[in-house]
PDB file of C-alpha atoms in Angstrom:
ATOM      1  CA  UNK A 251      24.723 -14.377   3.668  1.00 57.00           C
ATOM      2  CA  UNK A 252      21.260 -15.512   3.917  1.00 52.00           C
ATOM      3  CA  UNK A 253      18.651 -14.985   1.120  1.00 52.00           C
ATOM      4  CA  UNK A 254      15.343 -15.355   2.928  1.00 49.00           C
ATOM      5  CA  UNK A 255      11.918 -15.153   1.085  1.00 42.00           C
ATOM      6  CA  UNK A 256       8.450 -15.224   2.440  1.00 42.00           C
ATOM      7  CA  UNK A 257       5.539 -16.255  -0.236  1.00 44.00           C
ATOM      8  CA  UNK A 258       3.171 -19.252  -0.663  1.00 50.00           C
ATOM      9  CA  UNK A 259       4.419 -22.206   1.379  1.00 59.00           C
ATOM     10  CA  UNK A 260       5.672 -25.029  -0.691  1.00 72.00           C
ATOM     11  CA  UNK A 261       6.084 -28.476   0.107  1.00 90.00           C
ATOM     12  CA  UNK A 262       9.703 -28.641  -1.426  1.00 95.00           C
ATOM     13  CA  UNK A 263      11.723 -26.172  -3.255  1.00 97.00           C
ATOM     14  CA  UNK A 264      12.517 -26.490  -7.005  1.00 98.00           C
ATOM     15  CA  UNK A 265      16.223 -25.531  -7.568  1.00 98.00           C
ATOM     16  CA  UNK A 266      16.795 -24.663 -11.486  1.00 99.00           C
ATOM     17  CA  UNK A 267      20.271 -26.003 -12.566  1.00 99.00           C
ATOM     18  CA  UNK A 268      22.098 -24.622 -15.465  1.00 99.00           C
ATOM     19  CA  UNK A 269      25.041 -25.255 -17.798  1.00 99.00           C
ATOM     20  CA  UNK A 270      27.043 -22.667 -19.388  1.00 99.00           C
ATOM     21  CA  UNK A 271      24.816 -19.966 -20.562  1.00 99.00           C
ATOM     22  CA  UNK A 272      27.037 -18.046 -22.527  1.00 98.00           C
ATOM     23  CA  UNK A 273      24.766 -15.154 -22.613  1.00 98.00           C
ATOM     24  CA  UNK A 274      21.590 -17.212 -23.419  1.00 98.00           C
ATOM     25  CA  UNK A 275      19.632 -16.006 -20.545  1.00 98.00           C
ATOM     26  CA  UNK A 276      16.342 -15.718 -22.565  1.00 98.00           C
ATOM     27  CA  UNK A 277      16.314 -19.217 -23.753  1.00 98.00           C
ATOM     28  CA  UNK A 278      17.001 -20.460 -20.255  1.00 98.00           C
ATOM     29  CA  UNK A 279      14.210 -18.183 -18.783  1.00 98.00           C
ATOM     30  CA  UNK A 280      11.417 -19.163 -21.804  1.00 97.00           C
ATOM     31  CA  UNK A 281      12.549 -22.708 -21.287  1.00 98.00           C
ATOM     32  CA  UNK A 282      12.143 -22.700 -17.182  1.00 98.00           C
ATOM     33  CA  UNK A 283       8.428 -20.497 -17.226  1.00 97.00           C
ATOM     34  CA  UNK A 284       7.483 -23.562 -19.777  1.00 97.00           C
ATOM     35  CA  UNK A 285       8.358 -26.059 -17.400  1.00 98.00           C
ATOM     36  CA  UNK A 286       6.462 -24.018 -14.603  1.00 96.00           C
ATOM     37  CA  UNK A 287       3.329 -24.202 -16.869  1.00 96.00           C
ATOM     38  CA  UNK A 288       3.484 -27.622 -17.696  1.00 97.00           C
ATOM     39  CA  UNK A 289       4.653 -29.080 -14.097  1.00 96.00           C
ATOM     40  CA  UNK A 290       1.986 -26.357 -12.302  1.00 95.00           C
ATOM     41  CA  UNK A 291       5.199 -25.528  -9.593  1.00 95.00           C
ATOM     42  CA  UNK A 292       7.386 -22.757  -9.375  1.00 96.00           C
ATOM     43  CA  UNK A 293      10.961 -22.716  -9.976  1.00 98.00           C
ATOM     44  CA  UNK A 294      12.364 -21.289  -6.654  1.00 97.00           C
ATOM     45  CA  UNK A 295      15.856 -20.439  -7.474  1.00 98.00           C
ATOM     46  CA  UNK A 296      18.147 -20.522 -10.445  1.00 99.00           C
ATOM     47  CA  UNK A 297      22.005 -21.628  -9.925  1.00 99.00           C
ATOM     48  CA  UNK A 298      24.426 -21.445 -12.781  1.00 99.00           C
ATOM     49  CA  UNK A 299      27.591 -22.965 -13.200  1.00 99.00           C
ATOM     50  CA  UNK A 300      29.766 -20.542 -15.097  1.00 98.00           C
ATOM     51  CA  UNK A 301      30.367 -19.261 -18.525  1.00 98.00           C
ATOM     52  CA  UNK A 302      27.503 -16.985 -17.639  1.00 99.00           C
ATOM     53  CA  UNK A 303      28.612 -14.585 -20.314  1.00 98.00           C
ATOM     54  CA  UNK A 304      28.758 -11.418 -17.766  1.00 98.00           C
ATOM     55  CA  UNK A 305      29.888  -9.186 -21.151  1.00 97.00           C
ATOM     56  CA  UNK A 306      28.135  -5.611 -20.360  1.00 96.00           C
ATOM     57  CA  UNK A 307      28.859  -2.658 -22.585  1.00 89.00           C
ATOM     58  CA  UNK A 308      31.417  -1.302 -23.612  1.00 85.00           C
ATOM     59  CA  UNK A 309      32.204  -4.948 -24.483  1.00 91.00           C
ATOM     60  CA  UNK A 310      35.886  -6.411 -23.479  1.00 94.00           C
ATOM     61  CA  UNK A 311      35.194  -9.301 -25.220  1.00 95.00           C
ATOM     62  CA  UNK A 312      37.893 -12.656 -25.328  1.00 94.00           C
ATOM     63  CA  UNK A 313      38.322 -13.924 -28.837  1.00 94.00           C
ATOM     64  CA  UNK A 314      36.528 -17.137 -28.409  1.00 94.00           C
ATOM     65  CA  UNK A 315      33.246 -15.069 -27.394  1.00 96.00           C
ATOM     66  CA  UNK A 316      33.924 -12.453 -30.006  1.00 95.00           C
ATOM     67  CA  UNK A 317      34.172 -14.929 -33.078  1.00 95.00           C
ATOM     68  CA  UNK A 318      31.089 -16.567 -31.636  1.00 94.00           C
ATOM     69  CA  UNK A 319      29.021 -13.459 -31.227  1.00 95.00           C
ATOM     70  CA  UNK A 320      29.594 -12.609 -34.877  1.00 94.00           C
ATOM     71  CA  UNK A 321      27.144 -15.818 -35.565  1.00 92.00           C
ATOM     72  CA  UNK A 322      25.500 -15.996 -32.746  1.00 94.00           C
ATOM     73  CA  UNK A 323      24.243 -12.744 -31.297  1.00 94.00           C
ATOM     74  CA  UNK A 324      22.662 -13.867 -28.374  1.00 95.00           C
ATOM     75  CA  UNK A 325      26.537 -14.583 -26.710  1.00 96.00           C
ATOM     76  CA  UNK A 326      25.984 -11.134 -25.993  1.00 97.00           C
ATOM     77  CA  UNK A 327      22.546 -11.455 -24.163  1.00 97.00           C
ATOM     78  CA  UNK A 328      23.910 -10.307 -20.962  1.00 98.00           C
ATOM     79  CA  UNK A 329      23.382  -6.446 -22.142  1.00 97.00           C
ATOM     80  CA  UNK A 330      19.275  -6.784 -22.308  1.00 97.00           C
ATOM     81  CA  UNK A 331      19.284  -7.465 -18.579  1.00 98.00           C
ATOM     82  CA  UNK A 332      21.925  -5.363 -17.758  1.00 98.00           C
ATOM     83  CA  UNK A 333      19.953  -2.231 -18.835  1.00 97.00           C
ATOM     84  CA  UNK A 334      16.699  -3.551 -18.308  1.00 97.00           C
ATOM     85  CA  UNK A 335      15.636  -3.796 -21.805  1.00 97.00           C
ATOM     86  CA  UNK A 336      12.449  -4.701 -22.821  1.00 96.00           C
ATOM     87  CA  UNK A 337      13.554  -8.234 -23.637  1.00 95.00           C
ATOM     88  CA  UNK A 338      14.460  -8.903 -20.092  1.00 97.00           C
ATOM     89  CA  UNK A 339      11.732  -6.687 -18.512  1.00 97.00           C
ATOM     90  CA  UNK A 340       8.959  -8.940 -20.029  1.00 95.00           C
ATOM     91  CA  UNK A 341      10.156 -11.618 -17.502  1.00 95.00           C
ATOM     92  CA  UNK A 342      12.387 -10.045 -14.719  1.00 97.00           C
ATOM     93  CA  UNK A 343      10.383  -6.744 -14.583  1.00 95.00           C
ATOM     94  CA  UNK A 344       8.206  -5.417 -11.720  1.00 93.00           C
ATOM     95  CA  UNK A 345       5.269  -5.275 -14.221  1.00 92.00           C
ATOM     96  CA  UNK A 346       5.578  -8.617 -15.867  1.00 92.00           C
ATOM     97  CA  UNK A 347       2.823 -10.514 -17.308  1.00 89.00           C
ATOM     98  CA  UNK A 348       1.820 -13.243 -15.559  1.00 88.00           C
ATOM     99  CA  UNK A 349       2.530 -15.778 -18.334  1.00 85.00           C
ATOM    100  CA  UNK A 350       6.290 -14.626 -18.782  1.00 87.00           C
ATOM    101  CA  UNK A 351       7.152 -13.812 -15.429  1.00 91.00           C
ATOM    102  CA  UNK A 352       9.752 -15.717 -13.669  1.00 94.00           C
ATOM    103  CA  UNK A 353       9.837 -14.700  -9.668  1.00 95.00           C
ATOM    104  CA  UNK A 354      13.316 -16.807  -8.946  1.00 98.00           C
ATOM    105  CA  UNK A 355      16.178 -15.091  -8.434  1.00 98.00           C
ATOM    106  CA  UNK A 356      19.640 -16.677 -10.470  1.00 99.00           C
ATOM    107  CA  UNK A 357      22.997 -17.056  -8.812  1.00 99.00           C
ATOM    108  CA  UNK A 358      25.708 -17.639 -10.801  1.00 99.00           C
ATOM    109  CA  UNK A 359      29.766 -18.401 -10.555  1.00 98.00           C
ATOM    110  CA  UNK A 360      32.522 -17.235 -13.188  1.00 98.00           C
ATOM    111  CA  UNK A 361      33.814 -19.160 -15.858  1.00 98.00           C
ATOM    112  CA  UNK A 362      36.276 -18.759 -17.949  1.00 96.00           C
ATOM    113  CA  UNK A 363      34.914 -16.395 -20.249  1.00 96.00           C
ATOM    114  CA  UNK A 364      33.701 -13.766 -18.569  1.00 97.00           C
ATOM    115  CA  UNK A 365      34.724  -9.647 -18.326  1.00 97.00           C
ATOM    116  CA  UNK A 366      36.926 -10.713 -15.350  1.00 96.00           C
ATOM    117  CA  UNK A 367      37.322  -6.794 -15.072  1.00 95.00           C
ATOM    118  CA  UNK A 368      34.018  -5.857 -14.399  1.00 96.00           C
ATOM    119  CA  UNK A 369      33.258  -8.920 -11.920  1.00 96.00           C
ATOM    120  CA  UNK A 370      36.404  -7.722  -9.896  1.00 94.00           C
ATOM    121  CA  UNK A 371      35.078  -4.170  -9.926  1.00 94.00           C
ATOM    122  CA  UNK A 372      31.916  -4.964  -8.110  1.00 95.00           C
ATOM    123  CA  UNK A 373      31.283  -4.224  -4.632  1.00 90.00           C
ATOM    124  CA  UNK A 374      30.364  -6.580  -1.430  1.00 89.00           C
ATOM    125  CA  UNK A 375      31.205  -9.628  -3.356  1.00 91.00           C
ATOM    126  CA  UNK A 376      32.849 -10.743   0.056  1.00 93.00           C
ATOM    127  CA  UNK A 377      29.622 -10.790   1.860  1.00 94.00           C
ATOM    128  CA  UNK A 378      27.272 -13.194  -0.715  1.00 96.00           C
ATOM    129  CA  UNK A 379      25.787 -12.689  -4.219  1.00 98.00           C
ATOM    130  CA  UNK A 380      25.544  -9.197  -5.700  1.00 98.00           C
ATOM    131  CA  UNK A 381      22.955  -8.083  -8.088  1.00 98.00           C
ATOM    132  CA  UNK A 382      24.320  -7.206 -11.765  1.00 98.00           C
ATOM    133  CA  UNK A 383      21.581  -6.736 -13.523  1.00 98.00           C
ATOM    134  CA  UNK A 384      18.820  -3.818 -13.480  1.00 98.00           C
ATOM    135  CA  UNK A 385      16.393  -5.699 -11.677  1.00 98.00           C
ATOM    136  CA  UNK A 386      18.393  -7.169  -9.216  1.00 98.00           C
ATOM    137  CA  UNK A 387      17.436 -10.761  -9.849  1.00 98.00           C
ATOM    138  CA  UNK A 388      20.586 -11.782 -11.092  1.00 99.00           C
ATOM    139  CA  UNK A 389      23.245 -12.140  -8.411  1.00 99.00           C
ATOM    140  CA  UNK A 390      27.148 -12.951  -8.995  1.00 98.00           C
ATOM    141  CA  UNK A 391      28.976 -15.220  -6.435  1.00 98.00           C
ATOM    142  CA  UNK A 392      32.438 -15.003  -5.576  1.00 98.00           C
ATOM    143  CA  UNK A 393      34.355 -18.023  -5.154  1.00 97.00           C
ATOM    144  CA  UNK A 394      34.764 -19.264  -1.603  1.00 97.00           C
ATOM    145  CA  UNK A 395      31.902 -17.290  -0.305  1.00 98.00           C
ATOM    146  CA  UNK A 396      28.723 -19.200   1.231  1.00 97.00           C
ATOM    147  CA  UNK A 397      25.254 -18.100   1.521  1.00 96.00           C
ATOM    148  CA  UNK A 398      22.116 -19.806   2.780  1.00 97.00           C
ATOM    149  CA  UNK A 399      18.871 -19.771   0.826  1.00 97.00           C
ATOM    150  CA  UNK A 400      15.961 -20.019   2.722  1.00 95.00           C
ATOM    151  CA  UNK A 401      12.198 -20.096   2.055  1.00 94.00           C
ATOM    152  CA  UNK A 402       9.307 -21.481   4.157  1.00 90.00           C
ATOM    153  CA  UNK A 403      11.339 -23.620   5.969  1.00 92.00           C
ATOM    154  CA  UNK A 404      13.226 -25.188   3.455  1.00 95.00           C
ATOM    155  CA  UNK A 405      17.020 -23.976   3.287  1.00 95.00           C
ATOM    156  CA  UNK A 406      20.294 -24.982   1.799  1.00 96.00           C
ATOM    157  CA  UNK A 407      24.057 -23.672   1.869  1.00 98.00           C
ATOM    158  CA  UNK A 408      25.728 -23.202  -1.373  1.00 98.00           C
ATOM    159  CA  UNK A 409      29.286 -21.663  -2.325  1.00 99.00           C
ATOM    160  CA  UNK A 410      31.486 -22.282  -5.230  1.00 98.00           C
ATOM    161  CA  UNK A 411      34.691 -22.361  -7.025  1.00 98.00           C
ATOM    162  CA  UNK A 412      34.577 -20.083 -10.470  1.00 98.00           C
ATOM    163  CA  UNK A 413      37.282 -20.312 -13.075  1.00 97.00           C
ATOM    164  CA  UNK A 414      39.398 -23.095 -14.190  1.00 97.00           C
ATOM    165  CA  UNK A 415      43.087 -24.001 -13.152  1.00 96.00           C
ATOM    166  CA  UNK A 416      45.733 -22.526 -14.887  1.00 95.00           C
ATOM    167  CA  UNK A 417      47.684 -25.083 -17.403  1.00 91.00           C
ATOM    168  CA  UNK A 418      49.543 -26.921 -14.837  1.00 92.00           C
ATOM    169  CA  UNK A 419      46.533 -27.406 -12.892  1.00 94.00           C
ATOM    170  CA  UNK A 420      47.111 -25.285 -10.280  1.00 93.00           C
ATOM    171  CA  UNK A 421      45.734 -21.800  -9.018  1.00 95.00           C
ATOM    172  CA  UNK A 422      46.854 -18.558  -9.745  1.00 94.00           C
ATOM    173  CA  UNK A 423      48.293 -15.681  -7.903  1.00 91.00           C
ATOM    174  CA  UNK A 424      46.847 -12.757  -8.780  1.00 87.00           C
ATOM    175  CA  UNK A 425      42.947 -12.274  -9.847  1.00 83.00           C
ATOM    176  CA  UNK A 426      41.685 -10.795 -13.378  1.00 78.00           C
ATOM    177  CA  UNK A 427      41.636 -13.787 -15.420  1.00 90.00           C
ATOM    178  CA  UNK A 428      40.174 -17.188 -16.373  1.00 95.00           C
ATOM    179  CA  UNK A 429      42.001 -19.158 -13.834  1.00 97.00           C
ATOM    180  CA  UNK A 430      40.996 -19.234  -9.974  1.00 97.00           C
ATOM    181  CA  UNK A 431      43.473 -17.714  -7.471  1.00 96.00           C
ATOM    182  CA  UNK A 432      45.013 -18.842  -4.646  1.00 96.00           C
ATOM    183  CA  UNK A 433      42.975 -16.601  -2.238  1.00 96.00           C
ATOM    184  CA  UNK A 434      39.827 -18.480  -3.589  1.00 97.00           C
ATOM    185  CA  UNK A 435      41.352 -21.634  -2.711  1.00 97.00           C
ATOM    186  CA  UNK A 436      42.107 -20.680   0.915  1.00 97.00           C
ATOM    187  CA  UNK A 437      38.537 -18.923   1.021  1.00 97.00           C
ATOM    188  CA  UNK A 438      36.866 -22.078  -0.098  1.00 98.00           C
ATOM    189  CA  UNK A 439      38.836 -24.465   1.960  1.00 98.00           C
ATOM    190  CA  UNK A 440      38.270 -22.558   5.124  1.00 98.00           C
ATOM    191  CA  UNK A 441      34.745 -23.299   4.760  1.00 97.00           C
ATOM    192  CA  UNK A 442      33.515 -24.896   8.217  1.00 95.00           C
ATOM    193  CA  UNK A 443      29.786 -26.004   7.458  1.00 95.00           C
ATOM    194  CA  UNK A 444      29.172 -28.969   4.902  1.00 97.00           C
ATOM    195  CA  UNK A 445      27.370 -27.355   1.865  1.00 98.00           C
ATOM    196  CA  UNK A 446      24.416 -28.514   0.236  1.00 98.00           C
ATOM    197  CA  UNK A 447      25.574 -27.600  -3.175  1.00 99.00           C
ATOM    198  CA  UNK A 448      28.753 -27.015  -4.429  1.00 99.00           C
ATOM    199  CA  UNK A 449      29.172 -25.012  -8.204  1.00 99.00           C
ATOM    200  CA  UNK A 450      32.286 -25.409  -9.934  1.00 99.00           C
ATOM    201  CA  UNK A 451      32.753 -24.168 -13.616  1.00 98.00           C
ATOM    202  CA  UNK A 452      35.449 -26.895 -14.470  1.00 98.00           C
ATOM    203  CA  UNK A 453      34.933 -30.633 -13.167  1.00 98.00           C
ATOM    204  CA  UNK A 454      36.594 -32.303 -11.213  1.00 97.00           C
ATOM    205  CA  UNK A 455      40.083 -33.847 -12.021  1.00 96.00           C
ATOM    206  CA  UNK A 456      39.628 -38.049 -12.817  1.00 87.00           C
ATOM    207  CA  UNK A 457      35.848 -37.732 -12.772  1.00 93.00           C
ATOM    208  CA  UNK A 458      35.925 -35.737 -16.093  1.00 90.00           C
ATOM    209  CA  UNK A 459      36.533 -38.720 -17.954  1.00 92.00           C
ATOM    210  CA  UNK A 460      33.126 -39.747 -17.078  1.00 93.00           C
ATOM    211  CA  UNK A 461      31.593 -37.011 -19.269  1.00 95.00           C
ATOM    212  CA  UNK A 462      34.027 -38.502 -22.307  1.00 93.00           C
ATOM    213  CA  UNK A 463      37.329 -40.583 -22.290  1.00 93.00           C
ATOM    214  CA  UNK A 464      38.827 -37.905 -24.208  1.00 94.00           C
ATOM    215  CA  UNK A 465      38.741 -35.896 -21.120  1.00 93.00           C
ATOM    216  CA  UNK A 466      41.089 -38.432 -18.826  1.00 93.00           C
ATOM    217  CA  UNK A 467      43.499 -36.673 -17.157  1.00 92.00           C
ATOM    218  CA  UNK A 468      41.740 -33.214 -17.177  1.00 93.00           C
ATOM    219  CA  UNK A 469      39.552 -31.510 -14.687  1.00 95.00           C
ATOM    220  CA  UNK A 470      40.232 -29.430 -11.525  1.00 97.00           C
ATOM    221  CA  UNK A 471      42.205 -30.483  -8.686  1.00 97.00           C
ATOM    222  CA  UNK A 472      40.935 -28.172  -6.623  1.00 98.00           C
ATOM    223  CA  UNK A 473      37.412 -29.257  -7.061  1.00 98.00           C
ATOM    224  CA  UNK A 474      38.294 -32.990  -6.473  1.00 98.00           C
ATOM    225  CA  UNK A 475      39.724 -32.345  -3.281  1.00 98.00           C
ATOM    226  CA  UNK A 476      36.891 -30.047  -1.769  1.00 98.00           C
ATOM    227  CA  UNK A 477      34.639 -32.955  -2.648  1.00 98.00           C
ATOM    228  CA  UNK A 478      36.641 -35.577  -1.109  1.00 98.00           C
ATOM    229  CA  UNK A 479      37.369 -33.586   1.833  1.00 97.00           C
ATOM    230  CA  UNK A 480      34.087 -31.526   2.465  1.00 98.00           C
ATOM    231  CA  UNK A 481      31.770 -33.883   0.953  1.00 98.00           C
ATOM    232  CA  UNK A 482      29.143 -31.603  -0.245  1.00 98.00           C
ATOM    233  CA  UNK A 483      25.549 -33.097  -0.571  1.00 98.00           C
ATOM    234  CA  UNK A 484      25.519 -31.901  -4.343  1.00 98.00           C
ATOM    235  CA  UNK A 485      28.104 -31.005  -7.059  1.00 99.00           C
ATOM    236  CA  UNK A 486      27.483 -28.914 -10.608  1.00 99.00           C
ATOM    237  CA  UNK A 487      29.834 -28.231 -13.232  1.00 99.00           C
ATOM    238  CA  UNK A 488      30.145 -27.418 -16.909  1.00 98.00           C
ATOM    239  CA  UNK A 489      32.954 -25.889 -19.023  1.00 97.00           C
ATOM    240  CA  UNK A 490      32.881 -28.668 -21.473  1.00 96.00           C
ATOM    241  CA  UNK A 491      29.839 -28.733 -23.363  1.00 95.00           C
ATOM    242  CA  UNK A 492      28.890 -32.324 -23.557  1.00 96.00           C
ATOM    243  CA  UNK A 493      25.744 -33.966 -22.808  1.00 96.00           C
ATOM    244  CA  UNK A 494      24.905 -33.765 -19.510  1.00 98.00           C
ATOM    245  CA  UNK A 495      25.083 -36.723 -17.002  1.00 97.00           C
ATOM    246  CA  UNK A 496      26.105 -37.848 -13.548  1.00 98.00           C
ATOM    247  CA  UNK A 497      29.801 -38.013 -12.713  1.00 97.00           C
ATOM    248  CA  UNK A 498      30.045 -38.826  -9.293  1.00 96.00           C
ATOM    249  CA  UNK A 499      33.015 -40.419  -7.711  1.00 95.00           C
ATOM    250  CA  UNK A 500      32.562 -39.996  -4.091  1.00 94.00           C
ATOM    251  CA  UNK A 501      29.572 -41.889  -2.093  1.00 95.00           C
ATOM    252  CA  UNK A 502      29.016 -38.590  -0.310  1.00 96.00           C
ATOM    253  CA  UNK A 503      28.454 -36.546  -3.375  1.00 98.00           C
ATOM    254  CA  UNK A 504      26.246 -36.770  -6.242  1.00 98.00           C
ATOM    255  CA  UNK A 505      28.109 -34.917  -8.908  1.00 98.00           C
ATOM    256  CA  UNK A 506      26.858 -34.158 -12.389  1.00 98.00           C
ATOM    257  CA  UNK A 507      28.155 -31.917 -15.402  1.00 98.00           C
ATOM    258  CA  UNK A 508      25.812 -29.893 -17.126  1.00 99.00           C
ATOM    259  CA  UNK A 509      25.374 -29.243 -21.041  1.00 98.00           C
ATOM    260  CA  UNK A 510      25.806 -25.654 -22.392  1.00 98.00           C
ATOM    261  CA  UNK A 511      22.397 -23.985 -22.449  1.00 98.00           C
ATOM    262  CA  UNK A 512      22.047 -23.732 -26.150  1.00 97.00           C
ATOM    263  CA  UNK A 513      21.399 -25.633 -29.393  1.00 95.00           C
ATOM    264  CA  UNK A 514      23.496 -28.513 -30.719  1.00 82.00           C
ATOM    265  CA  UNK A 515      22.177 -28.225 -33.786  1.00 79.00           C
ATOM    266  CA  UNK A 516      19.419 -25.367 -34.597  1.00 79.00           C
ATOM    267  CA  UNK A 517      16.500 -27.593 -34.040  1.00 84.00           C
ATOM    268  CA  UNK A 518      18.003 -29.282 -31.026  1.00 91.00           C
ATOM    269  CA  UNK A 519      18.215 -27.951 -27.493  1.00 96.00           C
ATOM    270  CA  UNK A 520      21.388 -29.328 -26.038  1.00 97.00           C
ATOM    271  CA  UNK A 521      20.651 -32.624 -23.967  1.00 97.00           C
ATOM    272  CA  UNK A 522      21.036 -32.036 -20.332  1.00 98.00           C
ATOM    273  CA  UNK A 523      21.609 -28.246 -20.199  1.00 98.00           C
ATOM    274  CA  UNK A 524      19.191 -27.872 -17.470  1.00 99.00           C
ATOM    275  CA  UNK A 525      18.192 -29.669 -14.354  1.00 99.00           C
ATOM    276  CA  UNK A 526      15.872 -29.444 -11.572  1.00 99.00           C
ATOM    277  CA  UNK A 527      16.909 -30.321  -7.989  1.00 98.00           C
ATOM    278  CA  UNK A 528      14.089 -30.883  -5.578  1.00 98.00           C
ATOM    279  CA  UNK A 529      14.492 -29.590  -2.025  1.00 96.00           C
ATOM    280  CA  UNK A 530      12.448 -30.342   1.256  1.00 95.00           C
ATOM    281  CA  UNK A 531      13.624 -28.803   4.474  1.00 91.00           C
ATOM    282  CA  UNK A 532      17.436 -29.641   4.661  1.00 89.00           C
ATOM    283  CA  UNK A 533      17.548 -32.557   2.498  1.00 91.00           C
ATOM    284  CA  UNK A 534      17.259 -33.655  -1.253  1.00 93.00           C
ATOM    285  CA  UNK A 535      14.737 -35.344  -3.173  1.00 94.00           C
ATOM    286  CA  UNK A 536      16.456 -35.599  -6.199  1.00 95.00           C
ATOM    287  CA  UNK A 537      17.609 -34.245  -9.392  1.00 98.00           C
ATOM    288  CA  UNK A 538      16.404 -34.614 -12.607  1.00 98.00           C
ATOM    289  CA  UNK A 539      17.339 -33.202 -16.524  1.00 98.00           C
ATOM    290  CA  UNK A 540      14.579 -31.812 -18.273  1.00 98.00           C
ATOM    291  CA  UNK A 541      13.737 -34.284 -20.927  1.00 96.00           C
ATOM    292  CA  UNK A 542      10.045 -33.544 -22.254  1.00 97.00           C
ATOM    293  CA  UNK A 543       8.630 -33.835 -25.360  1.00 96.00           C
ATOM    294  CA  UNK A 544       7.601 -30.026 -25.548  1.00 97.00           C
ATOM    295  CA  UNK A 545      11.309 -29.379 -25.510  1.00 97.00           C
ATOM    296  CA  UNK A 546      11.176 -30.036 -29.014  1.00 95.00           C
ATOM    297  CA  UNK A 547       9.378 -26.973 -29.848  1.00 96.00           C
ATOM    298  CA  UNK A 548      12.244 -25.033 -28.734  1.00 96.00           C
ATOM    299  CA  UNK A 549      14.562 -24.174 -31.699  1.00 95.00           C
ATOM    300  CA  UNK A 550      16.993 -21.423 -32.621  1.00 93.00           C
ATOM    301  CA  UNK A 551      14.521 -19.769 -34.511  1.00 92.00           C
ATOM    302  CA  UNK A 552      11.170 -20.343 -32.400  1.00 95.00           C
ATOM    303  CA  UNK A 553      12.230 -20.271 -28.689  1.00 95.00           C
ATOM    304  CA  UNK A 554      11.840 -16.257 -28.516  1.00 91.00           C
ATOM    305  CA  UNK A 555       7.871 -16.694 -29.727  1.00 90.00           C
ATOM    306  CA  UNK A 556       7.204 -19.611 -27.215  1.00 88.00           C
TER     307      UNK A 556
END
C-alpha cells in the first residue's frame, strides 16, 4: 500500500518516532506541535513502536494496564481519539486551530499491552495501515504488511513486527494475544524489497543488553534474524522503558531503542522517548532524539496547557 500526500514541497521529511505511548497520545501530540513551532518545520509522519494503548470502550484491560490506569487515567487516553472528543478534535479535527493542529498521520504497530481482540477484528489490515480514530489520522499497521509513504518526491518503505516472542523466544500458533504469530513471521520474512524503516515492539535478541546489562539474553530472535538477513536501513523498538539510545549491532542497520512517552518523574519527560528521523528522497539524513531546553516545561501537571 502507498500513502501519498501532495502539499507544499519540502526539502526533506521529518518522521517523528515515538516509544511506547500507553495511551499518552495528547502528551506526544503536544510535544510534537511545540517542536514544529520551535524548529519552524512540520512533522510529516509519526511512527510508533507498540504498546500504543489501543483500548477502546468497553475496556478490556490487561492487569498491568488496569493497575496503572488507576493512578494515571492517561493510560486510557486513546478513548478521546477513538470517539473524537474535544481533546483530540482540537489537534486532529478539520477545524483545529493552527496553534494546536497536527497534520501528520500516525502509524503504530501493536505491543504486548493492547486490546488484541479489537485489533484482530479490524478489517483491511492485510492491505496496509487502517484508521482507528474518529478523524482517520491514526492507523494500525499489521505485522509483516509493508507500505510506502510518499510526499513531494520523498519516499520510504516501512513494515513492522508487533508483539513479543513467547517465553521460549518463539512465535505462537494463534493470534489474539501479546505474542507475534508464525503467520506474522511468515509474512515478514516473505518481503522482497529492502525496508527503509523496520518497526518492532521488542528489541533484538542480544542487542537488548546494549539498553542495559540486565537485559542480557533478552530480546526477540525473530527481530534479530530479520535485521541480519534483510538489512533495513533503520530499526526502531521499545518495550523496556529505558532511556532511548542507539543499539545497532549490524553495520547495515541503524537500530534505536525508544523510551516510553511518559514522565520518569512528575516533573521530567522520559529521556529519549521521541526522535526525529530526517529523510530526503530515498535516503536518511540522520536521526536524533528530542533533547531541548523547552522540554523541561512539560510536566505531568502542565503539558495539557502548553
